[in-house]
Amino acid sequence: MGKNGTKWAVVGGGHAGQAIAGLLGLQGHDVKLYDVYPELVSAINAKGGIQMQDDLNGFAPVTLASTEMKDVLTPDREFVAVVIPTAFYDSVAEKCAPYIKKDQIVLLFPESTLGAYAFWKRAKGCGAEDFIPVACNQLIYCCRAWAPGLVNVNGHKEYVGIAAIPAHKTEYVVEKMRPFFPQMRGLKNALESSLTNFQAIVHPIPLVMNLSRVENKEEWNPYFDGVTKSIAAFMDKVDAERLAIGRAYGFELDGMVTMYRDMYAFCSGETIYDVLQTCSCYRKIQGWKELDTRYLYEDLPYSLVPMIALAKLAGVETPHMEAFRTISYMLVGEYLDEGRTFEALGFDRMTKEQFVREIVNG
Amino acid sequence: MGKNGTKWAVVGGGHAGQAIAGLLGLQGHDVKLYDVYPELVSAINAKGGIQMQDDLNGFAPVTLASTEMKDVLTPDREFVAVVIPTAFYDSVAEKCAPYIKKDQIVLLFPESTLGAYAFWKRAKGCGAEDFIPVACNQLIYCCRAWAPGLVNVNGHKEYVGIAAIPAHKTEYVVEKMRPFFPQMRGLKNALESSLTNFQAIVHPIPLVMNLSRVENKEEWNPYFDGVTKSIAAFMDKVDAERLAIGRAYGFELDGMVTMYRDMYAFCSGETIYDVLQTCSCYRKIQGWKELDTRYLYEDLPYSLVPMIALAKLAGVETPHMEAFRTISYMLVGEYLDEGRTFEALGFDRMTKEQFVREIVNG
């Protein structure tokens, strides 16, 4: 096992990175794992792998864990999975660039909004070969790493939408990934992946609108206690802006209400208030007790901010998104970096048509 | 008693209107009371006055209560006290205009921001004689009308700042009012009254930032539970904008922190968070359980909105005030009218200098 399987590099040893490494290890593949934390890397090397529990069970060998990218992205690696907060894409793209091979598939899990595009542009800017970045619009598992090398996985998604840059390689990637990730389905292109990411709406709005509960470390549920009618109605308006951006780029996207009803049979109703109130699997979720959470520092600068950038590039008005962004940066700006802004994406130097051509055709 | 004293007209029979009418009645004056509600008017006429309890005690005769302005603002009335939500100033100014006498003192309790100015302009526009509008920057008592004709008064303010339009008549008004309201102190002018009104900050921000608690009808305290560090820091920034507006109009105003420490000996600290956390008299305040409250529909459109208008007229940047206004109208706009906007105040047709001349010189 292990060394006889397909050779994978997994970049990122957080909850999701360990889960992906563990899944591949259980499947019998040869996995190398990169992470920035020496203690984590040492612990996994000492164990020789990752103990998986719950839905995926067993010991998953890891060939090598390292804090050195060159030791993980070795020339023998066939595929790369980048499983890190999208906030770190720029710096990790720089570190990966020298070692990425021509035509190598690089999965980006989950990319938030325009994460694959940003990773690809930065890596190319640092001299990377022509690789195939793959936008994955969500994680495959709900997972939690209790300790380095000990991961619980429970509940997997029925499907995960993916899109390669360029888009015509998406079906090739889906085929290539089927042995590892049979849940993957092709999206039209990486722009569709970005625009179906509603984390931008469903995390930061309940969080910022319940700041005092978070700072008081109260016991609360973000989607029942925290999303009352006025707040939900605001989310409906923000989601309508997301759909308008979609239309400007030629997509007839589903609204969040439809997406919730499709994801969960028990969700019903016509508004975000309705679907969240009937979303019984959210009943047990504990509200945030810290502002230093990726539901804020990731989902605002790297999901909502680039959606606003996409809107501006296409001339779509997004007053609700912008008002929420503005007040959020005023309230909790110390936890947020600028993120994937219009300028950071280079949108001030291209037209909508140029951008679409680039993200679709590579 | 009663008919032998000074002849007053009190416009408005809510909590504060009944308290003012009762105070004047207890002092032995001849009070007529206007209100829009026939049941309230009938009940007070049936009792022949208002029963006062707590800090002010006794039965206060009311000569006549009526829903007809002409029956209350009779030619024999020496003084007028308008004690209504400032949201209704325009319509009440129209109703009063035909009956206000030349040089009559008309107290406006409390005027919020630019309420006296707006009342005066509207009444004049409806053909009122040259009267003396008086901006009162707060109510004199904490009071509650438990039923028509039954008022509890507890806790009175040490002083209430007032300013006449024109400003040179303020000292004359203070002298005239001393027998009735010895707490009144002259402010520089009606603009100072407007700019010291921090209700614009201390009510709507905790309310909107805790919308979900309000809509859930939770038990909460608006100034302890509801104002955590991030929210308080935002209020500090909004208050700094208020001070900047003051400077643009030539005032060195006290910040809210100083005002709290001056009002309450037990308040201490350097930030709004500090003074609210140490404000023990706020400990027992119950959080709002309805959005249909004057702390929202009055303090946003008639306090914060005209402050932003004053800023714009003077070329002062108020990004925090504007961001808060924008998101509030998006979240709870159904409870808010447009309020005292830049245009409603006629600021689009005058310069800052013209406006200052008008509010100062009449």
XYZ file of C-alpha atoms in Angstrom:
724
model
C 0.000 0.000 0.000
C 1.048 3.645 0.198
C 4.071 3.811 -2.032
C 2.416 1.680 -4.709
C -0.573 3.965 -5.268
C -0.882 7.269 -7.066
C 1.514 9.918 -5.842
C -0.249 12.888 -4.243
C 0.936 16.088 -2.617
C -1.458 17.613 -0.101
C -0.715 21.211 0.821
C -2.204 22.140 4.195
C -2.564 20.062 7.354
C -5.587 21.682 8.989
C -8.881 19.861 9.565
C -9.683 19.509 5.887
C -6.114 18.950 4.700
C -5.652 16.043 7.106
C -9.029 14.638 6.043
C -8.073 14.715 2.348
C -4.630 13.256 3.085
C -6.279 10.582 5.226
C -8.876 9.735 2.582
C -6.159 9.307 -0.055
C -4.001 7.329 2.362
C -6.889 4.968 3.156
C -7.373 4.494 -0.580
C -3.793 3.227 -0.724
C -2.084 6.178 -2.314
C 1.326 7.658 -1.645
C 0.685 10.941 0.146
C 3.090 13.699 1.082
C 1.755 16.479 3.290
C 2.913 20.076 3.624
C 2.147 22.308 6.569
C 3.711 25.401 8.131
C 3.620 24.064 11.703
C 6.709 22.011 12.651
C 4.924 20.373 15.613
C 2.104 19.138 13.407
C 4.503 17.813 10.809
C 6.627 16.058 13.468
C 3.596 14.472 15.107
C 2.324 13.027 11.828
C 5.786 11.784 10.874
C 6.148 10.158 14.297
C 2.833 8.336 13.851
C 3.587 7.584 10.212
C 0.144 8.776 9.188
C -3.329 9.805 10.259
C -5.871 7.885 12.322
C -9.302 8.309 10.728
C -12.546 7.903 12.680
C -16.308 7.863 12.116
C -17.469 7.767 8.485
C -13.962 7.009 7.247
C -12.209 4.549 9.501
C -8.679 3.229 9.680
C -5.052 4.247 9.701
C -3.962 6.266 6.674
C -0.213 6.188 6.038
C 1.537 9.430 5.112
C 4.843 8.965 3.301
C 6.260 12.255 4.506
C 5.053 15.388 6.216
C 7.226 18.471 5.902
C 7.373 22.225 6.341
C 9.459 22.410 3.156
C 7.436 22.731 -0.031
C 10.241 21.246 -2.143
C 10.143 18.030 -0.082
C 6.413 17.634 -0.679
C 5.953 18.873 -4.242
C 8.617 16.460 -5.477
C 8.868 15.723 -9.217
C 7.245 12.300 -8.743
C 3.931 13.778 -7.505
C 1.158 13.276 -10.029
C -1.553 15.411 -8.396
C -1.676 18.274 -5.926
C -4.493 19.158 -3.525
C -4.244 22.593 -1.901
C -6.419 22.553 1.212
C -5.783 25.812 3.044
C -7.778 28.912 3.885
C -8.079 30.902 0.693
C -6.685 33.895 2.594
C -3.274 32.238 2.246
C -3.506 31.455 -1.480
C -1.134 34.200 -2.559
C 1.730 33.204 -0.294
C 1.237 29.477 -0.887
C 1.028 30.001 -4.663
C 4.423 31.700 -4.463
C 5.884 28.794 -2.502
C 4.401 26.191 -4.861
C 5.278 27.946 -8.107
C 8.815 26.563 -8.585
C 7.673 22.951 -8.096
C 4.405 22.750 -10.002
C 4.783 20.682 -13.154
C 3.449 21.344 -16.630
C -0.184 20.162 -17.008
C -0.330 19.102 -13.355
C -3.804 19.065 -11.823
C -3.878 21.320 -8.742
C -7.143 21.058 -6.797
C -8.091 24.114 -4.752
C -10.427 23.108 -1.894
C -12.586 25.199 -1.357
C -11.725 28.172 -3.440
C -14.242 30.699 -2.027
C -14.743 33.327 -4.740
C -12.149 33.527 -7.533
C -9.648 31.622 -5.405
C -8.550 29.294 -8.211
C -8.169 32.259 -10.540
C -6.119 34.195 -7.969
C -3.918 31.176 -7.145
C -3.304 30.503 -10.816
C -2.434 34.127 -11.637
C -0.070 34.429 -8.699
C 1.678 31.126 -9.417
C 2.076 32.026 -13.098
C 3.365 35.456 -12.081
C 6.013 33.619 -10.034
C 7.088 31.602 -13.060
C 5.049 28.401 -12.591
C 4.666 26.073 -15.577
C 1.253 25.867 -17.297
C -0.629 23.759 -14.760
C -4.360 23.054 -14.438
C -5.875 24.869 -11.473
C -9.186 23.346 -10.407
C -11.775 25.365 -8.517
C -13.682 23.148 -6.055
C -16.706 24.962 -4.710
C -16.830 23.192 -1.374
C -15.104 20.661 0.842
C -16.041 17.013 0.427
C -16.425 16.164 4.103
C -17.438 17.674 7.371
C -14.317 16.927 9.338
C -12.402 17.873 12.428
C -8.786 17.130 13.300
C -8.794 16.579 17.065
C -5.026 16.375 17.178
C -2.249 16.105 14.589
C -2.879 12.737 12.984
C -6.364 12.136 14.430
C -9.314 13.095 12.245
C -13.060 12.624 12.545
C -15.023 12.666 9.325
C -18.777 12.727 9.413
C -21.130 13.497 6.628
C -19.971 13.833 3.073
C -21.461 15.923 0.313
C -23.445 14.210 -2.423
C -21.523 16.159 -4.986
C -18.891 18.843 -5.272
C -18.869 21.173 -8.243
C -15.492 21.673 -9.885
C -14.151 23.671 -12.805
C -10.725 23.750 -14.389
C -8.998 26.736 -15.898
C -9.332 26.496 -18.880
C -12.908 25.255 -18.771
C -12.496 22.775 -21.624
C -10.243 20.685 -19.344
C -12.931 20.265 -16.665
C -14.274 16.963 -18.012
C -10.723 15.618 -18.272
C -10.178 16.508 -14.599
C -13.495 14.931 -13.545
C -12.425 11.695 -15.281
C -8.948 11.782 -13.763
C -10.351 12.423 -10.280
C -13.112 9.804 -10.386
C -11.014 7.097 -8.657
C -10.272 9.489 -5.792
C -13.278 11.803 -5.626
C -16.300 10.289 -7.380
C -18.466 13.152 -6.021
C -16.922 15.650 -8.417
C -19.172 17.089 -11.119
C -18.151 19.572 -13.772
C -19.382 23.156 -13.631
C -19.507 25.406 -16.666
C -16.342 27.237 -15.641
C -14.487 28.625 -12.622
C -16.711 31.682 -12.611
C -19.754 29.525 -11.938
C -17.928 27.951 -9.001
C -17.232 31.421 -7.599
C -20.774 32.638 -7.987
C -22.395 29.604 -6.382
C -20.359 30.192 -3.225
C -22.947 31.519 -0.820
C -20.648 31.271 2.210
C -20.193 34.969 1.535
C -23.744 35.477 2.720
C -24.571 32.750 5.186
C -21.589 33.170 7.508
C -20.565 36.812 7.857
C -24.056 38.321 7.978
C -25.302 36.314 10.981
C -21.928 36.828 12.622
C -21.660 40.600 12.239
C -25.354 41.112 12.983
C -24.811 39.262 16.269
C -21.458 40.727 17.227
C -22.474 41.320 20.812
C -23.375 37.646 21.297
C -20.004 36.623 19.870
C -18.029 39.045 22.011
C -20.000 38.071 25.122
C -19.334 34.394 24.315
C -23.043 33.684 24.725
C -24.661 30.347 23.961
C -26.539 30.960 20.742
C -27.437 29.382 17.461
C -26.393 31.441 14.458
C -29.240 30.408 12.166
C -32.200 30.327 14.545
C -31.541 32.878 17.276
C -29.245 34.875 15.066
C -31.194 35.190 11.835
C -34.507 36.879 12.547
C -36.850 38.223 9.899
C -35.124 41.559 9.258
C -31.709 39.950 9.034
C -32.982 37.148 6.794
C -34.724 39.665 4.533
C -31.411 41.475 4.183
C -29.762 38.169 3.229
C -32.479 37.655 0.589
C -31.528 41.013 -0.911
C -27.827 40.203 -0.879
C -28.550 36.867 -2.535
C -30.628 38.620 -5.195
C -27.560 40.739 -5.938
C -25.488 37.560 -6.313
C -28.024 36.284 -8.868
C -27.872 39.611 -10.716
C -24.088 39.304 -10.945
C -24.603 35.789 -12.278
C -26.964 37.043 -14.986
C -24.463 39.702 -16.030
C -21.989 36.876 -16.691
C -24.563 34.708 -18.461
C -25.556 32.354 -15.630
C -29.070 31.586 -14.440
C -28.018 30.605 -10.927
C -30.229 29.094 -8.260
C -30.999 31.298 -5.293
C -29.996 30.218 -1.804
C -33.577 29.205 -1.047
C -33.573 26.725 -3.921
C -30.072 25.523 -3.061
C -31.083 24.833 0.543
C -34.216 23.000 -0.526
C -32.120 20.917 -2.948
C -29.448 20.163 -0.355
C -31.788 19.271 2.476
C -35.157 17.584 2.024
C -36.480 19.069 5.273
C -35.851 22.689 4.219
C -38.962 24.382 2.912
C -40.400 27.807 2.253
C -39.938 30.771 -0.027
C -37.447 32.922 1.858
C -34.094 32.508 3.543
C -35.915 32.945 6.841
C -38.147 29.981 5.999
C -35.396 27.624 4.849
C -33.131 28.399 7.796
C -35.950 28.006 10.310
C -36.766 24.597 8.821
C -33.124 23.541 8.452
C -33.138 21.016 11.283
C -29.509 19.976 10.748
C -28.503 23.512 11.734
C -30.333 23.279 15.055
C -27.324 22.044 16.974
C -24.768 24.435 15.531
C -23.140 26.553 18.210
C -22.743 30.243 17.559
C -19.275 31.693 17.203
C -17.587 32.830 20.386
C -14.571 34.473 18.752
C -14.215 37.089 16.040
C -10.958 35.524 14.905
C -12.716 32.897 12.791
C -12.449 32.014 9.140
C -16.211 32.514 8.846
C -15.273 36.140 9.139
C -11.661 36.613 7.996
C -12.114 34.266 5.061
C -15.726 34.659 4.011
C -15.756 38.414 4.003
C -12.489 39.389 2.261
C -12.279 36.302 0.037
C -15.928 35.605 -0.775
C -17.996 38.752 -0.474
C -15.300 41.237 -1.502
C -14.485 39.478 -4.817
C -18.224 39.157 -5.559
C -18.452 42.928 -5.279
C -15.423 43.168 -7.579
C -17.140 40.917 -10.138
C -20.229 43.127 -9.910
C -18.245 46.287 -10.488
C -16.437 44.787 -13.476
C -19.812 43.921 -15.014
C -21.495 47.196 -14.046
C -23.960 45.524 -11.656
C -25.197 47.512 -8.654
C -24.716 45.742 -5.314
C -25.734 48.275 -2.662
C -26.578 45.678 -0.010
C -23.305 43.802 -0.403
C -21.381 47.059 -0.302
C -23.202 48.432 2.736
C -22.554 45.214 4.593
C -18.898 45.181 3.608
C -18.460 48.812 4.658
C -19.990 48.466 8.102
C -18.250 45.136 8.712
C -14.816 46.579 8.028
C -15.674 49.464 10.355
C -16.832 47.134 13.121
C -14.352 44.272 12.925
C -11.733 45.513 10.471
C -8.890 44.465 12.737
C -9.753 40.836 11.914
C -9.931 41.391 8.163
C -7.367 41.986 5.497
C -8.313 43.787 2.310
C -8.923 40.552 0.510
C -9.589 39.905 -3.130
C -10.521 43.428 -4.140
C -11.167 44.845 -7.591
C -7.592 46.122 -7.690
C -6.011 43.009 -6.169
C -7.715 40.966 -8.896
C -6.295 43.301 -11.532
C -9.790 44.299 -12.642
C -8.693 47.915 -12.911
C -6.519 46.861 -15.840
C -8.957 44.721 -17.840
C -12.457 44.653 -19.259
C -15.147 42.199 -18.264
C -14.657 40.463 -21.624
C -10.908 40.104 -21.098
C -11.456 38.659 -17.642
C -14.092 36.170 -18.833
C -11.855 35.088 -21.686
C -9.010 34.541 -19.227
C -10.916 32.572 -16.578
C -12.724 30.476 -19.218
C -9.963 29.923 -21.759
C -6.940 30.060 -19.478
C -55.832 77.716 41.432
C -55.814 76.719 37.778
C -57.579 79.545 36.036
C -55.747 82.193 38.067
C -52.231 81.135 37.037
C -50.322 81.633 33.820
C -52.142 80.371 30.764
C -50.331 77.490 29.039
C -51.073 75.344 26.014
C -49.457 71.909 26.031
C -49.427 70.158 22.665
C -49.097 66.391 23.040
C -50.547 64.068 25.674
C -48.033 61.220 25.655
C -45.863 60.341 28.652
C -43.882 63.560 28.559
C -46.752 65.815 27.497
C -48.891 64.678 30.422
C -45.916 65.130 32.752
C -45.359 68.728 31.609
C -49.083 69.485 31.782
C -49.196 67.920 35.248
C -46.162 69.849 36.461
C -47.701 73.143 35.318
C -51.079 72.178 36.783
C -49.503 71.374 40.158
C -47.817 74.790 40.038
C -51.290 76.322 39.818
C -51.352 77.327 36.187
C -54.191 77.212 33.694
C -53.349 74.370 31.314
C -55.037 73.337 28.086
C -53.887 70.087 26.500
C -53.999 68.990 22.869
C -53.780 65.400 21.717
C -54.857 63.462 18.628
C -56.499 60.616 20.569
C -60.164 61.263 21.452
C -60.160 58.588 24.190
C -57.204 60.182 25.930
C -58.721 63.627 25.720
C -62.096 62.370 27.039
C -60.486 60.524 29.933
C -58.550 63.596 31.076
C -61.612 65.832 30.721
C -63.668 63.324 32.726
C -61.093 63.354 35.537
C -60.618 67.111 35.220
C -56.857 66.696 35.237
C -53.900 64.423 35.818
C -52.976 62.434 38.908
C -49.228 62.780 39.508
C -47.218 60.220 41.481
C -43.694 59.680 42.819
C -41.338 62.675 42.639
C -44.193 65.035 41.765
C -47.283 64.247 43.777
C -50.849 65.485 43.679
C -53.764 66.179 41.388
C -53.013 68.611 38.563
C -56.115 70.263 37.101
C -56.388 70.579 33.326
C -58.762 73.307 32.150
C -59.523 71.584 28.875
C -58.197 68.710 26.826
C -59.112 68.644 23.150
C -58.337 67.116 19.778
C -58.935 70.532 18.200
C -55.875 72.757 18.048
C -57.995 75.929 17.930
C -59.590 75.030 21.290
C -56.187 74.645 22.936
C -54.103 77.365 21.290
C -56.685 79.988 22.237
C -55.718 83.680 22.072
C -55.432 83.868 25.882
C -52.546 81.354 26.022
C -49.302 83.004 27.029
C -46.915 80.096 26.431
C -46.903 76.922 24.363
C -45.060 73.675 25.098
C -44.906 71.202 22.202
C -44.159 67.781 23.672
C -44.482 65.279 20.836
C -42.150 62.981 18.936
C -40.129 65.170 16.622
C -41.212 62.903 13.756
C -44.574 64.708 13.912
C -43.195 68.263 13.987
C -44.101 69.058 10.394
C -47.757 68.117 10.662
C -48.160 69.685 14.108
C -46.422 72.888 12.986
C -49.004 73.137 10.205
C -51.851 72.674 12.671
C -50.411 75.209 15.129
C -49.466 77.856 12.573
C -52.816 79.713 12.410
C -53.021 80.075 16.201
C -49.478 80.951 17.239
C -49.222 84.564 18.355
C -46.551 87.124 17.578
C -43.553 86.818 19.943
C -45.088 83.787 21.665
C -42.609 81.435 23.302
C -43.037 77.904 21.891
C -40.962 75.306 23.730
C -40.009 72.225 21.715
C -39.303 69.297 24.074
C -37.004 67.547 23.087
C -36.140 68.748 19.662
C -33.732 65.963 18.586
C -31.526 67.455 15.867
C -32.714 70.662 14.169
C -36.261 70.037 15.373
C -36.843 73.619 16.522
C -35.461 74.910 13.240
C -37.674 72.564 11.218
C -40.785 73.369 13.287
C -40.150 77.085 12.952
C -39.578 76.947 9.182
C -42.674 74.848 8.592
C -44.889 77.037 10.791
C -43.606 80.202 9.111
C -44.152 78.582 5.721
C -47.774 78.040 6.791
C -48.168 81.719 7.625
C -47.464 81.721 11.380
C -46.673 85.041 13.054
C -43.083 85.702 14.180
C -42.971 83.527 17.281
C -39.995 82.396 19.383
C -39.243 78.707 18.885
C -37.157 77.289 21.717
C -34.995 74.208 21.227
C -34.875 72.135 24.429
C -32.185 69.495 24.187
C -33.826 66.993 26.500
C -36.897 66.254 28.575
C -36.950 67.507 32.153
C -38.236 64.337 33.789
C -38.133 60.611 33.434
C -41.827 59.947 33.325
C -44.400 57.374 32.346
C -48.123 57.828 31.816
C -49.682 54.585 33.061
C -53.101 55.611 31.848
C -54.667 58.820 30.546
C -54.472 61.152 33.524
C -52.107 59.054 35.659
C -48.414 59.902 35.468
C -45.361 58.719 37.364
C -42.414 61.075 37.436
C -39.115 59.914 38.805
C -35.778 61.547 38.465
C -35.384 64.994 37.022
C -32.438 66.406 35.133
C -30.156 68.871 36.894
C -30.342 71.131 33.910
C -31.790 71.297 30.441
C -30.034 73.279 27.744
C -32.262 75.557 25.702
C -31.778 77.957 22.824
C -34.189 80.342 21.151
C -34.298 81.265 17.505
C -32.950 83.946 17.271
C -30.190 83.227 19.763
C -30.201 86.707 21.289
C -33.632 85.931 22.786
C -32.391 82.881 24.703
C -31.644 84.748 27.934
C -35.055 86.412 27.767
C -36.662 82.957 27.470
C -34.579 81.557 30.349
C -35.794 84.443 32.542
C -39.411 84.018 31.456
C -39.298 80.265 32.080
C -37.561 80.402 35.466
C -40.842 80.273 37.464
C -41.880 77.130 35.577
C -38.625 75.403 34.642
C -35.742 76.610 36.806
C -33.510 73.880 35.294
C -33.264 75.711 31.980
C -29.857 77.065 30.996
C -29.054 78.991 27.851
C -27.001 77.381 25.092
C -25.102 79.405 22.505
C -27.765 78.792 19.865
C -30.135 76.148 18.489
C -27.311 74.543 16.556
C -25.491 73.746 19.790
C -28.657 72.093 21.096
C -28.809 69.937 17.977
C -25.197 68.895 18.124
C -25.240 67.925 21.797
C -28.055 65.457 21.097
C -26.301 62.121 21.334
C -29.535 60.119 21.291
C -28.632 59.698 17.637
C -25.801 57.446 18.743
C -26.782 55.833 21.997
C -30.170 54.448 20.944
C -30.153 53.285 17.327
C -26.694 51.710 17.302
C -27.304 49.258 20.172
C -30.747 48.571 18.755
C -29.759 47.818 15.162
C -26.639 45.932 16.231
C -28.880 43.686 18.343
C -31.782 43.322 15.935
C -32.067 39.595 16.471
C -32.512 40.049 20.235
C -35.233 42.626 19.617
C -37.085 40.493 17.097
C -36.807 37.417 19.318
C -38.129 39.486 22.250
C -35.222 38.281 24.361
C -34.466 39.554 27.846
C -31.420 41.741 27.380
C -29.842 44.949 28.505
C -29.043 47.318 25.668
C -25.965 48.908 27.229
C -24.283 45.939 28.882
C -25.163 42.849 26.858
C -25.779 44.885 23.746
C -22.744 47.153 23.571
C -19.613 45.034 23.435
C -16.168 46.345 22.578
C -16.493 46.374 18.784
C -19.880 48.060 18.911
C -18.715 50.603 21.489
C -15.608 51.360 19.436
C -17.876 52.057 16.476
C -19.912 54.432 18.659
C -16.671 56.207 19.646
C -15.979 56.783 15.953
C -19.496 58.063 15.294
C -19.185 60.411 18.275
C -15.847 61.669 16.949
C -17.666 62.561 13.728
C -20.257 64.488 15.761
C -17.427 66.479 17.375
C -15.919 67.153 13.944
C -19.253 68.540 12.755
C -19.305 70.708 15.874
C -15.848 72.089 15.094
C -16.902 72.918 11.547
C -19.633 75.111 13.049
C -17.316 76.658 15.639
C -18.185 74.538 18.695
C -15.751 72.702 20.937
C -18.275 70.114 22.118
C -17.755 67.552 24.837
C -17.563 63.951 23.708
C -20.073 61.409 24.979
C -17.496 60.018 27.394
C -17.128 63.400 29.083
C -20.875 63.997 29.019
C -21.542 60.657 30.718
C -18.909 61.312 33.361
C -20.437 64.750 33.988
C -23.992 63.403 34.164
C -23.250 60.445 36.397
C -20.598 60.424 39.113
C -20.236 56.634 38.896
C -19.349 56.632 35.178
C -15.631 56.394 34.561
C -13.130 55.511 31.872
C -11.831 56.781 28.579
C -14.123 55.113 26.041
C -17.837 54.674 25.486
C -17.349 51.033 26.414
C -15.910 52.081 29.779
C -18.577 54.650 30.662
C -21.464 52.381 29.670
C -20.041 49.424 31.580
C -19.733 51.609 34.685
C -23.106 53.310 34.196
C -24.885 51.532 37.041
C -28.176 53.387 36.510
C -28.418 51.669 33.121
C -28.128 48.206 34.660
C -31.853 47.718 35.020
C -32.881 49.007 31.605
C -34.727 46.383 29.602
C -33.776 45.929 25.987
C -36.275 46.793 23.288
C -38.640 44.035 22.241
C -40.214 45.861 19.304
C -38.761 47.608 16.278
C -41.646 50.054 16.248
C -40.049 52.283 18.892
C -39.183 55.940 18.891
C -35.595 54.984 19.786
C -35.497 53.849 16.207
C -38.124 55.775 14.199
C -37.275 59.032 15.933
C -33.583 58.822 16.721
C -32.484 57.649 13.327
C -34.429 59.863 10.880
C -34.656 62.895 13.169
C -31.335 62.799 15.015
C -28.726 60.962 13.001
C -30.005 61.884 9.533
C -29.976 65.670 10.182
C -26.493 65.375 11.732
C -25.318 63.881 8.461
C -27.051 66.750 6.653
C -25.226 69.283 8.841
C -21.954 67.502 8.049
C -22.585 67.613 4.326
C -23.485 71.297 4.422
C -20.173 72.005 6.179
C -18.118 69.621 4.032
C -17.319 67.280 6.937
C -16.788 63.582 6.190
C -18.976 61.244 8.259
C -18.359 57.761 6.857
C -19.351 55.925 10.037
C -22.626 57.801 10.437
C -23.430 57.241 6.775
C -22.578 53.542 6.809
C -24.769 53.048 9.847
C -27.636 54.990 8.304
C -27.372 53.038 5.054
C -27.420 49.587 6.609
C -30.139 50.571 9.088
C -32.498 51.723 6.351
C -31.788 48.469 4.514
C -32.480 46.362 7.592
C -35.408 48.149 9.218
C -36.432 50.729 6.640
C -40.097 49.815 6.950
C -40.066 51.450 10.408
C -38.333 54.620 9.248
C -39.416 57.586 7.227
C -36.864 59.632 5.332
C -36.575 62.105 8.147
C -34.802 65.409 8.281
C -32.598 64.956 5.239
C -30.323 67.453 3.534
C -33.076 68.166 1.011
C -35.930 68.212 3.543
C -33.990 70.833 5.496
C -33.586 72.895 2.332
C -29.792 72.592 2.529
C -29.635 72.024 -1.218
C -30.752 75.624 -1.648
C -28.447 77.402 0.820
C -24.858 77.720 1.917
C -23.565 76.825 5.348
C -23.219 80.552 6.084
C -26.835 81.250 5.103
C -28.061 78.412 7.294
C -26.001 79.523 10.304
C -27.214 83.087 9.889
C -30.798 81.845 9.797
C -30.673 79.512 12.814
C -28.688 82.045 14.869
C -30.335 85.306 13.842
C -33.814 84.068 13.033
